[in-house]
PDB file of C-alpha atoms in Angstrom:
ATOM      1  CA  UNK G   1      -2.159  -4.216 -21.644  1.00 58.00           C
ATOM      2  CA  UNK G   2      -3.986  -7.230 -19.472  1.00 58.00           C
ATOM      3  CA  UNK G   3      -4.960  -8.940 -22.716  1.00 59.00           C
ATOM      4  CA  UNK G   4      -1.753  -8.688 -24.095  1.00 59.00           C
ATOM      5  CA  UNK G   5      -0.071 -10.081 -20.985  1.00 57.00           C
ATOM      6  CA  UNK G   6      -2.679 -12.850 -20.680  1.00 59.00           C
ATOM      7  CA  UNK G   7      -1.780 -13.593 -24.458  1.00 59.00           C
ATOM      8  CA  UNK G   8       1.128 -14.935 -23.518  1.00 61.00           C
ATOM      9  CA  UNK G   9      -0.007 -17.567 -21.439  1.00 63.00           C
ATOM     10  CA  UNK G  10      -1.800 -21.350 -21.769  1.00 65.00           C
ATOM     11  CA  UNK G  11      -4.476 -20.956 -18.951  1.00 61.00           C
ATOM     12  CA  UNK G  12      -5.291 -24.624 -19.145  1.00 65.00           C
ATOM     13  CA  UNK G  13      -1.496 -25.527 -18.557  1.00 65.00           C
ATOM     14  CA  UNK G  14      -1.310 -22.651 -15.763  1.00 66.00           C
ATOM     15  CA  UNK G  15      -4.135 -24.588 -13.816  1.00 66.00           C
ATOM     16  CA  UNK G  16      -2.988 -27.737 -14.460  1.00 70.00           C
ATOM     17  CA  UNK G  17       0.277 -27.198 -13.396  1.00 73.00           C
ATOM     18  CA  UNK G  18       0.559 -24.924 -10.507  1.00 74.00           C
ATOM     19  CA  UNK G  19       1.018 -25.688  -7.206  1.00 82.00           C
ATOM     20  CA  UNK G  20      -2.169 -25.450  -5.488  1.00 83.00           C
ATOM     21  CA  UNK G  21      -0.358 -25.497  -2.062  1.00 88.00           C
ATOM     22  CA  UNK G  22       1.594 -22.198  -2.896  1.00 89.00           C
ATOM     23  CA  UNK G  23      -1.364 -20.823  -4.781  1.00 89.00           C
ATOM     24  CA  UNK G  24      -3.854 -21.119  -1.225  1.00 92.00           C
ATOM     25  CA  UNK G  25      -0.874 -19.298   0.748  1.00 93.00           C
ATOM     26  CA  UNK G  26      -0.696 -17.168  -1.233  1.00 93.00           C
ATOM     27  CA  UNK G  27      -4.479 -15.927  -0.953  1.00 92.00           C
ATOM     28  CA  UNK G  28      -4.123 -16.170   2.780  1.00 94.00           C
ATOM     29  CA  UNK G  29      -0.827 -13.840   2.342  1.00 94.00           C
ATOM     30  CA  UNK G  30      -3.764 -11.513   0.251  1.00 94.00           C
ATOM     31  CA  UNK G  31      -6.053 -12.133   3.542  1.00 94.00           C
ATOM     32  CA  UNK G  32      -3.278 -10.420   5.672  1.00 94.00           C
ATOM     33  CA  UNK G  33      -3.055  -7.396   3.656  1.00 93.00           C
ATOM     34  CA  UNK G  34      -5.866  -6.635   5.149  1.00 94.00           C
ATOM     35  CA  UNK G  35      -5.207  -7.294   8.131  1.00 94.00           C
ATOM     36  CA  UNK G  36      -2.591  -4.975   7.855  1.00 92.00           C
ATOM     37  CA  UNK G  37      -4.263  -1.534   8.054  1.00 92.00           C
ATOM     38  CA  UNK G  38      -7.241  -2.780  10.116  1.00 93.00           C
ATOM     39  CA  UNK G  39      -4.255  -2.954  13.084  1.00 93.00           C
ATOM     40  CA  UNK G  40      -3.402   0.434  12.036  1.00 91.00           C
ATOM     41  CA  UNK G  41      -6.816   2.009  12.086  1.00 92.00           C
ATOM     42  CA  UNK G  42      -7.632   0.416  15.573  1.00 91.00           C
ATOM     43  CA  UNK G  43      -4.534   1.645  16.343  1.00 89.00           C
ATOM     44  CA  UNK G  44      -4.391   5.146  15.226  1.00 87.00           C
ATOM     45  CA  UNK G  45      -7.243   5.861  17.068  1.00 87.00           C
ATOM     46  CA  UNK G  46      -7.531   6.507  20.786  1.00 83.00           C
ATOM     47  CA  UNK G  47     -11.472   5.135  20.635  1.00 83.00           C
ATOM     48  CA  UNK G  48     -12.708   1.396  20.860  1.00 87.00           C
ATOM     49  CA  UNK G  49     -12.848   0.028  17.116  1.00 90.00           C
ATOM     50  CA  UNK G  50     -14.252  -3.403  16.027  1.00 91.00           C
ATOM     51  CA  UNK G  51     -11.466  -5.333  14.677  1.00 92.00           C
ATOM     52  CA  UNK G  52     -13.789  -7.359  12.529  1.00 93.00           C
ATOM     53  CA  UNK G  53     -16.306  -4.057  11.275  1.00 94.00           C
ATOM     54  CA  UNK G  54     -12.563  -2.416  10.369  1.00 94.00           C
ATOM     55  CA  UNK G  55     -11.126  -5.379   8.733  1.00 94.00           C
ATOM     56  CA  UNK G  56     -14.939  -5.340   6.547  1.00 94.00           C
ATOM     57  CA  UNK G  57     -14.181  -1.562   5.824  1.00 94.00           C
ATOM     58  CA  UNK G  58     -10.919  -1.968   4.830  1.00 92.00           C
ATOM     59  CA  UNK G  59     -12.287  -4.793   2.142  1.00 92.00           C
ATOM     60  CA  UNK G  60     -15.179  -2.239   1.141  1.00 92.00           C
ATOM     61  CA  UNK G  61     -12.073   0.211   0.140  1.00 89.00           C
ATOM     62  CA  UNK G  62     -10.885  -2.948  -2.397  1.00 87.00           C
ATOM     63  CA  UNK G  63     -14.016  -2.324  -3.938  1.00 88.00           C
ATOM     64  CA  UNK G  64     -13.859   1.420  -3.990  1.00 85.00           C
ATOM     65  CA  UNK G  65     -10.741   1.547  -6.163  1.00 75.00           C
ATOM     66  CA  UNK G  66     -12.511   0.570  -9.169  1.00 77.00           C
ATOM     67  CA  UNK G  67     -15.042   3.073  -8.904  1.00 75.00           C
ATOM     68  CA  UNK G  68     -12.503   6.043  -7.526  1.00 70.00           C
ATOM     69  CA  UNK G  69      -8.738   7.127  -7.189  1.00 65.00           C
ATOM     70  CA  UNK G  70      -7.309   4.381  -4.720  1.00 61.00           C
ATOM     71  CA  UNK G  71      -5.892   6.913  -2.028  1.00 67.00           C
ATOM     72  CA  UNK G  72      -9.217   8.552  -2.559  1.00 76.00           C
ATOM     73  CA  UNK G  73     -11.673   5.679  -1.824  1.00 76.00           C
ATOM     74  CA  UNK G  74      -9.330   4.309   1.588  1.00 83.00           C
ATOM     75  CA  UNK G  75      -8.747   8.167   2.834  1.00 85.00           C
ATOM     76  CA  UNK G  76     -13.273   8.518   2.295  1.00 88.00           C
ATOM     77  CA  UNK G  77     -14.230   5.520   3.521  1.00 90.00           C
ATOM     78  CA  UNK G  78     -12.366   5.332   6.713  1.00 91.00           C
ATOM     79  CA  UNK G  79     -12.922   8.933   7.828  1.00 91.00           C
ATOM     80  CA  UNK G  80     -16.447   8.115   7.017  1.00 93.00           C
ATOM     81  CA  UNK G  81     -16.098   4.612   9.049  1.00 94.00           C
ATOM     82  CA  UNK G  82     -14.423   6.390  12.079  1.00 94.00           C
ATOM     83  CA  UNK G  83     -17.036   9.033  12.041  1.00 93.00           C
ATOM     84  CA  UNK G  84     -19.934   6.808  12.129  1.00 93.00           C
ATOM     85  CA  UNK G  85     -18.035   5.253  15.167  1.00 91.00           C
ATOM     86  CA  UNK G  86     -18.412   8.157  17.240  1.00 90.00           C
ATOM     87  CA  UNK G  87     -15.087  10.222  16.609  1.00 88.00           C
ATOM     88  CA  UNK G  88     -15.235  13.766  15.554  1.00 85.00           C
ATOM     89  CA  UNK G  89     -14.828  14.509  11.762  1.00 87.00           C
ATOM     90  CA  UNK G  90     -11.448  16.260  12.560  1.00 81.00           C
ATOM     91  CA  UNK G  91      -9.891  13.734  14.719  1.00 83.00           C
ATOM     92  CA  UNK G  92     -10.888  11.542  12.016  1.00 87.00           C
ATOM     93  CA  UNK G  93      -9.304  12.918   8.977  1.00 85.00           C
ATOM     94  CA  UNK G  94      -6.255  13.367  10.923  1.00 83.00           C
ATOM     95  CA  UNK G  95      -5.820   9.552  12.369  1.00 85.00           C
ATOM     96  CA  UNK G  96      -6.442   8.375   8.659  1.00 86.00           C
ATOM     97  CA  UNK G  97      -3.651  10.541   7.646  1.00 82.00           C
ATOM     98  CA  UNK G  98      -1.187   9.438  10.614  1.00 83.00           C
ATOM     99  CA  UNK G  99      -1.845   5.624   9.324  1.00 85.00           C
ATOM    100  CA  UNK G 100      -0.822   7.014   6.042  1.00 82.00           C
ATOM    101  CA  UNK G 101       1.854   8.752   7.405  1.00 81.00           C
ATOM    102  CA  UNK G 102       2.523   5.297   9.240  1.00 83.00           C
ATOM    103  CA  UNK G 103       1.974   3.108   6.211  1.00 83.00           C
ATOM    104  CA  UNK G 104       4.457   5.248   4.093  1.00 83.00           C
ATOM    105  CA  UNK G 105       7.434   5.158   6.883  1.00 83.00           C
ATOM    106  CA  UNK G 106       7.278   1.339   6.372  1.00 83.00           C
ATOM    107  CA  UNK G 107       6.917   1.324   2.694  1.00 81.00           C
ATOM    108  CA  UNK G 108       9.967   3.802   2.980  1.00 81.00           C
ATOM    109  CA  UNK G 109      11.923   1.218   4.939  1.00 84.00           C
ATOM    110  CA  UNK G 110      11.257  -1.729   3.310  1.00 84.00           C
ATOM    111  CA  UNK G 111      12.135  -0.788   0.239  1.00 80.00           C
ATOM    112  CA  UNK G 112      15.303   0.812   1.865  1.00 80.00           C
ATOM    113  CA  UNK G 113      16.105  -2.620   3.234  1.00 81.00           C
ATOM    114  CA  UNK G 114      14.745  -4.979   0.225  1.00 77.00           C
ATOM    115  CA  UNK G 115      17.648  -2.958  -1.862  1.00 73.00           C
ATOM    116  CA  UNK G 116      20.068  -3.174   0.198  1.00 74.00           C
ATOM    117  CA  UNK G 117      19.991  -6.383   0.786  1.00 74.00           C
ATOM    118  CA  UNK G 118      19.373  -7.656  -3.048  1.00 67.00           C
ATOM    119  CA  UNK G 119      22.603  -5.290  -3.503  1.00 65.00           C
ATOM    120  CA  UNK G 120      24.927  -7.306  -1.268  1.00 50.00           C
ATOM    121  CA  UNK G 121      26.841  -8.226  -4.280  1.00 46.00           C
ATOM    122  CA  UNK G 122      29.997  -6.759  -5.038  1.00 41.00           C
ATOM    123  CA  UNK G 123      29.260  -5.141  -7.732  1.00 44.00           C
ATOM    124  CA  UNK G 124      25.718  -3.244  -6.645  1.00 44.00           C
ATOM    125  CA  UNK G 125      26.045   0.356  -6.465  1.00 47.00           C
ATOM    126  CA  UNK G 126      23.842   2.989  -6.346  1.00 44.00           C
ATOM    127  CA  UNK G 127      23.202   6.090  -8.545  1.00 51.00           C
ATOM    128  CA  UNK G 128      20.615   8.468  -7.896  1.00 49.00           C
ATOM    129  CA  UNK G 129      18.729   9.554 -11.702  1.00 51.00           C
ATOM    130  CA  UNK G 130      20.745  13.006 -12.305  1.00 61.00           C
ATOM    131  CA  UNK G 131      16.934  14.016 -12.844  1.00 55.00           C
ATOM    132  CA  UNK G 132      16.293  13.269  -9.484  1.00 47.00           C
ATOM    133  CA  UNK G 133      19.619  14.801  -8.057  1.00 51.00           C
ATOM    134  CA  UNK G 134      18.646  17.967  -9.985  1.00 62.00           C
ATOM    135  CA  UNK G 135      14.892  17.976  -8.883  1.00 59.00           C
ATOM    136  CA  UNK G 136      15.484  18.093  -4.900  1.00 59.00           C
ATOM    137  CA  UNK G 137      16.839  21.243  -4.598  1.00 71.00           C
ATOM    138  CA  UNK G 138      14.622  22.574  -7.015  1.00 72.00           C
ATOM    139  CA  UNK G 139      11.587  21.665  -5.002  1.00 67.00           C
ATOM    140  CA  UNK G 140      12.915  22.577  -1.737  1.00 73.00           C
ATOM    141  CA  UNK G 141      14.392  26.374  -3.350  1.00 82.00           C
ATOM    142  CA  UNK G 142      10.205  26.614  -4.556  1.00 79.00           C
ATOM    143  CA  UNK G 143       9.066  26.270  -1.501  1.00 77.00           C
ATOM    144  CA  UNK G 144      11.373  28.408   0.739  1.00 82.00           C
ATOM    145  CA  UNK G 145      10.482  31.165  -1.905  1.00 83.00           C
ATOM    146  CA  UNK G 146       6.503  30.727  -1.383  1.00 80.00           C
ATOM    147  CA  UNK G 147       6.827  30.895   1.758  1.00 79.00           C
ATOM    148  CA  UNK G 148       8.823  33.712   1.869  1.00 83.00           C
ATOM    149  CA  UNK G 149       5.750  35.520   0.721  1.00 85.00           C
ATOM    150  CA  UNK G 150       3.396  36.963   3.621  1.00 85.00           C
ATOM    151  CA  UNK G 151       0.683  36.120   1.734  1.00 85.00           C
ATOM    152  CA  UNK G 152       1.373  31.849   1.145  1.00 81.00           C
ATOM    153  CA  UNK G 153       2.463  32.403   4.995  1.00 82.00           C
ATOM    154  CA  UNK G 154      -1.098  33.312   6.214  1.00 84.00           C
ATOM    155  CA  UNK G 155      -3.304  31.201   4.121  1.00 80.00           C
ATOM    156  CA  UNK G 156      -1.184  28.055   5.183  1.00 76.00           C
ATOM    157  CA  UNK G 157      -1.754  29.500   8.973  1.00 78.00           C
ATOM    158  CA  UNK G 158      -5.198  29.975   8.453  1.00 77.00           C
ATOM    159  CA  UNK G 159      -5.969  26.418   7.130  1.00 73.00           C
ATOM    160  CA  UNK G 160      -3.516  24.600   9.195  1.00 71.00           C
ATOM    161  CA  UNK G 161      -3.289  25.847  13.068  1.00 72.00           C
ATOM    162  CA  UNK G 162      -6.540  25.554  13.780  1.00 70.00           C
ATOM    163  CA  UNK G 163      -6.612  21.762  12.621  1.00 63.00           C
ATOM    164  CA  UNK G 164      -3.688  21.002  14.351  1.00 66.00           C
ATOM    165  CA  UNK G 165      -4.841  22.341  17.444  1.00 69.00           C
ATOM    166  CA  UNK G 166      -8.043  20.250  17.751  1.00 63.00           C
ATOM    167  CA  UNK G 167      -6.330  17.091  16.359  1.00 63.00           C
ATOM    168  CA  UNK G 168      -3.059  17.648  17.625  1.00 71.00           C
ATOM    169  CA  UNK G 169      -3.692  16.649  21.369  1.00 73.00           C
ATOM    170  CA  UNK G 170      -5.513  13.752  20.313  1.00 65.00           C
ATOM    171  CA  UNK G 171      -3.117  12.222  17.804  1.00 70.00           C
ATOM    172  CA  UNK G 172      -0.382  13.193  20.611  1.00 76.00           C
ATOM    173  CA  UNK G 173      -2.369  10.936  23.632  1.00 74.00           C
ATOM    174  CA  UNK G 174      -2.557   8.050  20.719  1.00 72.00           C
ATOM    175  CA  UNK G 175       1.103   8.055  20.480  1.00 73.00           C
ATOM    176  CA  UNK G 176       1.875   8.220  23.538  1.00 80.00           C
ATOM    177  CA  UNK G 177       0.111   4.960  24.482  1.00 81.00           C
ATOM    178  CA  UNK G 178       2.661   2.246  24.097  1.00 83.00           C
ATOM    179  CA  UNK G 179      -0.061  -0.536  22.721  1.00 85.00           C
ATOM    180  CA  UNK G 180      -1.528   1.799  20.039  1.00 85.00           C
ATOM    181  CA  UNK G 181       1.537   2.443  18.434  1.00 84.00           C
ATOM    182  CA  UNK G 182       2.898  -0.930  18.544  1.00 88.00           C
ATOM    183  CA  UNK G 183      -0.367  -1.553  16.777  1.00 89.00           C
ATOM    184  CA  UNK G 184      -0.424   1.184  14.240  1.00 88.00           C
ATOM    185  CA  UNK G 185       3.461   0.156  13.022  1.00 89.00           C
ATOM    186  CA  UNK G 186       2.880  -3.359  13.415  1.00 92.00           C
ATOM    187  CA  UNK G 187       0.099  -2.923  10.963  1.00 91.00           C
ATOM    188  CA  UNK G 188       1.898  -0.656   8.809  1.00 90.00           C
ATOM    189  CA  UNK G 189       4.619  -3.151   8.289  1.00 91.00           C
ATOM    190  CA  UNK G 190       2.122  -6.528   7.964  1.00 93.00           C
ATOM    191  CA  UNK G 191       0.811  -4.671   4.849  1.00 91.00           C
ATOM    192  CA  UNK G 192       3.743  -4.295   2.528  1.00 90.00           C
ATOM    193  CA  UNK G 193       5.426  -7.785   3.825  1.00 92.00           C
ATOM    194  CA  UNK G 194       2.101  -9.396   3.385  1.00 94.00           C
ATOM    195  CA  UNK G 195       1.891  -8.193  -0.374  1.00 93.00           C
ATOM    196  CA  UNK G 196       5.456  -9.281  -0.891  1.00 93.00           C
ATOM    197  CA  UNK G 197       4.452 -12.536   0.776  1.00 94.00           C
ATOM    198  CA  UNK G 198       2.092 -12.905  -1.382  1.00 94.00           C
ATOM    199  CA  UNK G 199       4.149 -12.628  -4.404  1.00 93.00           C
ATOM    200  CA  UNK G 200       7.135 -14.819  -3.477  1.00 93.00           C
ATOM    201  CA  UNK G 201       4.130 -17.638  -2.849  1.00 93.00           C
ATOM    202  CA  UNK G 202       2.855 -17.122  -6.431  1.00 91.00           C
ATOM    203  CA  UNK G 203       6.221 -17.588  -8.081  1.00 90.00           C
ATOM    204  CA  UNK G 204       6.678 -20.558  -5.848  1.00 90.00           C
ATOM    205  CA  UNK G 205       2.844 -21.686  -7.170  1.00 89.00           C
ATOM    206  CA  UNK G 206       4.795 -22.485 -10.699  1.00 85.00           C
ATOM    207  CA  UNK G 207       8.326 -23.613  -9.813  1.00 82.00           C
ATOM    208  CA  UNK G 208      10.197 -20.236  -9.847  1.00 81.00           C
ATOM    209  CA  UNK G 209      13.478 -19.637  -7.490  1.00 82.00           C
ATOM    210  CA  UNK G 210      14.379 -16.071  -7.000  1.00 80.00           C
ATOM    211  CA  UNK G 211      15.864 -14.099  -3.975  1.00 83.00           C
ATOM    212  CA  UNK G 212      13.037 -12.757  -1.767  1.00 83.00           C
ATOM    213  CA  UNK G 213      14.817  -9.868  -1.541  1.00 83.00           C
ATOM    214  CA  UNK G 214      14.942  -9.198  -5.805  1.00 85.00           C
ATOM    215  CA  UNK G 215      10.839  -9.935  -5.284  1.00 88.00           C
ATOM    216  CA  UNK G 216      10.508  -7.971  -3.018  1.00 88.00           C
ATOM    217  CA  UNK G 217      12.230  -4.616  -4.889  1.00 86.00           C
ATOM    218  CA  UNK G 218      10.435  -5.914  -7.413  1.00 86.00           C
ATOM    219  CA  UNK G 219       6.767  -5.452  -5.777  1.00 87.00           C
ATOM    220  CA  UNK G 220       7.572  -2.059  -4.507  1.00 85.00           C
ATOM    221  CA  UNK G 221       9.306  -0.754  -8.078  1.00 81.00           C
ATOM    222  CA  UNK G 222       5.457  -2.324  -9.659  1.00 79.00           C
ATOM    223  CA  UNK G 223       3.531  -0.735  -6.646  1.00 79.00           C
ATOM    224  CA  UNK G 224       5.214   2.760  -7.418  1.00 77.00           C
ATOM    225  CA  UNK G 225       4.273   2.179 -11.337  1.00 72.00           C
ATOM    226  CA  UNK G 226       0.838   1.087 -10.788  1.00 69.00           C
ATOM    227  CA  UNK G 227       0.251   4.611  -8.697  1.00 68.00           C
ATOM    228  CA  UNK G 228       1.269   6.422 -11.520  1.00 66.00           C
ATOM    229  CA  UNK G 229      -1.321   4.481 -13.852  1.00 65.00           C
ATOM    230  CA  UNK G 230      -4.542   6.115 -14.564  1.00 66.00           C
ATOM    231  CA  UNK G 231      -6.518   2.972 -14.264  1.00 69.00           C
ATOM    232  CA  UNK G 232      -8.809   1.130 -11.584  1.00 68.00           C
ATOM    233  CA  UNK G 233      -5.854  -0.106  -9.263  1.00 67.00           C
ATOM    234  CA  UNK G 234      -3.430  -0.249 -11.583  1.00 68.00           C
ATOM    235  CA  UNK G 235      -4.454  -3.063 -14.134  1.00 74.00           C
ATOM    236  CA  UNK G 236      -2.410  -3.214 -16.723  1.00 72.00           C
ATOM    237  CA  UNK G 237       0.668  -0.656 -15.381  1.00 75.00           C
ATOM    238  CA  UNK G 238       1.264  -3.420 -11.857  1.00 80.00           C
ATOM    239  CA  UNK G 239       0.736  -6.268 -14.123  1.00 81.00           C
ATOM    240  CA  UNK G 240       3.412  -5.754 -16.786  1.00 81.00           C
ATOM    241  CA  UNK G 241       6.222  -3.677 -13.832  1.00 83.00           C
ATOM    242  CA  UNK G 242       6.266  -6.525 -11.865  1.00 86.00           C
ATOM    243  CA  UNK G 243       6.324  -9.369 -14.703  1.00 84.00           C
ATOM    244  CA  UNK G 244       9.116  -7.224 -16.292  1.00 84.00           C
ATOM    245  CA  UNK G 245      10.819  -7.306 -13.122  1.00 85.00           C
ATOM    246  CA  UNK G 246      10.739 -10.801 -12.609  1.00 87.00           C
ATOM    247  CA  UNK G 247      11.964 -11.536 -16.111  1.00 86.00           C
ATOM    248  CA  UNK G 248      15.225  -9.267 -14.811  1.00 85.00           C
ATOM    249  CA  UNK G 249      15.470 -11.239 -11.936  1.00 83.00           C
ATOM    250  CA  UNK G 250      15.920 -14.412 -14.567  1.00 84.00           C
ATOM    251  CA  UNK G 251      12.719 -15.838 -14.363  1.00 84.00           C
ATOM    252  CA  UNK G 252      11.080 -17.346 -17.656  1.00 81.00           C
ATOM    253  CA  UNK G 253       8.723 -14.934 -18.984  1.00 79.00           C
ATOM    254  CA  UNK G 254       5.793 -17.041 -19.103  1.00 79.00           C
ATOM    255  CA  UNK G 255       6.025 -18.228 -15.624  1.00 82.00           C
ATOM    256  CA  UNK G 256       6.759 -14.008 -14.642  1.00 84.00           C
ATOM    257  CA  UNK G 257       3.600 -13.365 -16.355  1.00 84.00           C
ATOM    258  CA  UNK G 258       1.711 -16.597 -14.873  1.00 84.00           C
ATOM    259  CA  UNK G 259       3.056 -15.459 -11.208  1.00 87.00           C
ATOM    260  CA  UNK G 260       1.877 -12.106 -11.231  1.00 88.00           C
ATOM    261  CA  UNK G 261      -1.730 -12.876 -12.698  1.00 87.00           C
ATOM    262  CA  UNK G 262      -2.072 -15.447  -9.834  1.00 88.00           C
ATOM    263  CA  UNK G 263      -0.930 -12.902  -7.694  1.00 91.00           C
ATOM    264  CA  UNK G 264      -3.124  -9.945  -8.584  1.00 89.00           C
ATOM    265  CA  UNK G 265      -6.308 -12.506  -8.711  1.00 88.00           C
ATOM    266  CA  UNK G 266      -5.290 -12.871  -5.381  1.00 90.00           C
ATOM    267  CA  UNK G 267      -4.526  -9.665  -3.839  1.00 90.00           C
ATOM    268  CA  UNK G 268      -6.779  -7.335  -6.392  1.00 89.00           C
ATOM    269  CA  UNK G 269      -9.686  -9.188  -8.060  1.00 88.00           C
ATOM    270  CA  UNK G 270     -11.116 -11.981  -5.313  1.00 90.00           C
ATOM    271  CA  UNK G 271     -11.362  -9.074  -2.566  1.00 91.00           C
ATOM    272  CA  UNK G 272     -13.627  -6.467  -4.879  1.00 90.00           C
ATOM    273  CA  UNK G 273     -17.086  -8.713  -4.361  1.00 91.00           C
ATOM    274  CA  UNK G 274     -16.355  -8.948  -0.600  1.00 91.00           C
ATOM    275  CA  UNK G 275     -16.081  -5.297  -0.698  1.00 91.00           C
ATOM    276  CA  UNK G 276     -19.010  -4.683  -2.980  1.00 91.00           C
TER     277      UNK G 276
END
């Protein structure tokens, strides 16, 4: 799929004529995106963190997506980080998953507002898939009926309460602490508007105009793709969502496909020695 899409372009054109301005923000937009969930970490947590040893761990989890599952390597590697900092293996596992929990409220509203406002027109509308529609109730009827049976009922007791009774008080005095929170959200939202960031400043690297909204529905819709990929971060899946996107959007296809590549050096390929 990579090949195919770099096929289509003239790298000695692409370098001579880009934008070198747009293409440097654009790497600092990819240097934010890690910012991003180091705030979150330091935030999640109710312990001391070094900013700049959690920003370096969140770059060694860059690296760790070509060698494992991407939600594997980050959930690993910062337990692992926050353990070797002193917190309790439980307390860690569960502050990892409240940035996650963070991190996918803000992908959840972004996205929300990125359509919404690309849709202003008078003709956008919205229709759910009928798969979808169907789907919902389906899931939620399946899960009613397992737990309707005693035994589902006591395993899920039996794995969950006493978790949630270590980590529960600890996650609770986090939250409760006005700074941490700012800093967990704050860094749950720099991460996805970083990314798109980065992608409006690679278009702009070859002379494209299109609504920052459209790229930015565009960046989620290739970030929800390249999850369902079974490849190293998503080459290949990302790569051709998002250029097919921006080709919708009315961009020429060769300067889509030029944009995104520029973009994913960026955001995906510099960052993997750093983490190494």
């Amino acid at each position: 799929l990579l090949l195919g899409q770099l096929a289509k372009v003239d790298v000695v054109a692409l370098v001579r004529e880009a934008k070198w301005g747009w293409a440097l923000a654009c790497l600092g937009c990819a240097v934010l995106t890690f910012a991003g969930p180091s705030l979150s970490i330091v935030g999640a947590v109710e312990a001391k963190l070094s900013f700049v040893k959690t920003y370096m761990t969140q770059l060694a989890v860059a690296f760790s997506g070509l060698v494992a599952p991407a939600a594997v390597g980050n959930i690993a590697l910062n337990t692992r980080y926050l353990v070797r900092a002193g917190i309790t293996p439980a307390v860690a596992g569960a502050s990892v998953g409240l940035v996650q929990v963070a991190q996918f409220c803000s992908y959840f509203l972004l996205i929300v507002l990125s359509g919404v406002v690309a849709g202003t027109g008078t003709s956008a509308s919205f229709t759910p898939p009928p798969m979808l529609v169907a789907a919902i109730p389906v899931v939620v009827l399946v899960i009613g009926a397992l737990f309707a049976i005693p035994r589902v009922r006591a395993f899920v007791k039996a794995r969950l309460v006493p978790q949630l009774r270590t980590v529960l008080p600890q996650i609770l005095r986090v939250i409760q602490r006005p700074s941490k929170l700012a800093m967990m959200i704050t860094g749950s939202l720099l991460l996805d508007v970083a990314f798109v960031a980065a992608l409006v400043c690679a278009t702009k690297a070859f002379g494209a105009e299109a609504p920052l909204a459209g790229i930015a529905v565009v960046y989620f819709a290739g970030a929800i793709v390249g999850s369902a990929v079974p490849t190293p971060g998503g080459i290949g899946g990302i790569e051709a969502a998002i250029s097919a996107g921006l080709v919708a959007l009315g961009m020429d296809s060769g300067v889509a496909v030029s944009s995104v590549l520029l973009y994913r050096f960026a955001t995906y390929w510099i960052p993997i020695p750093f983490g190494w």
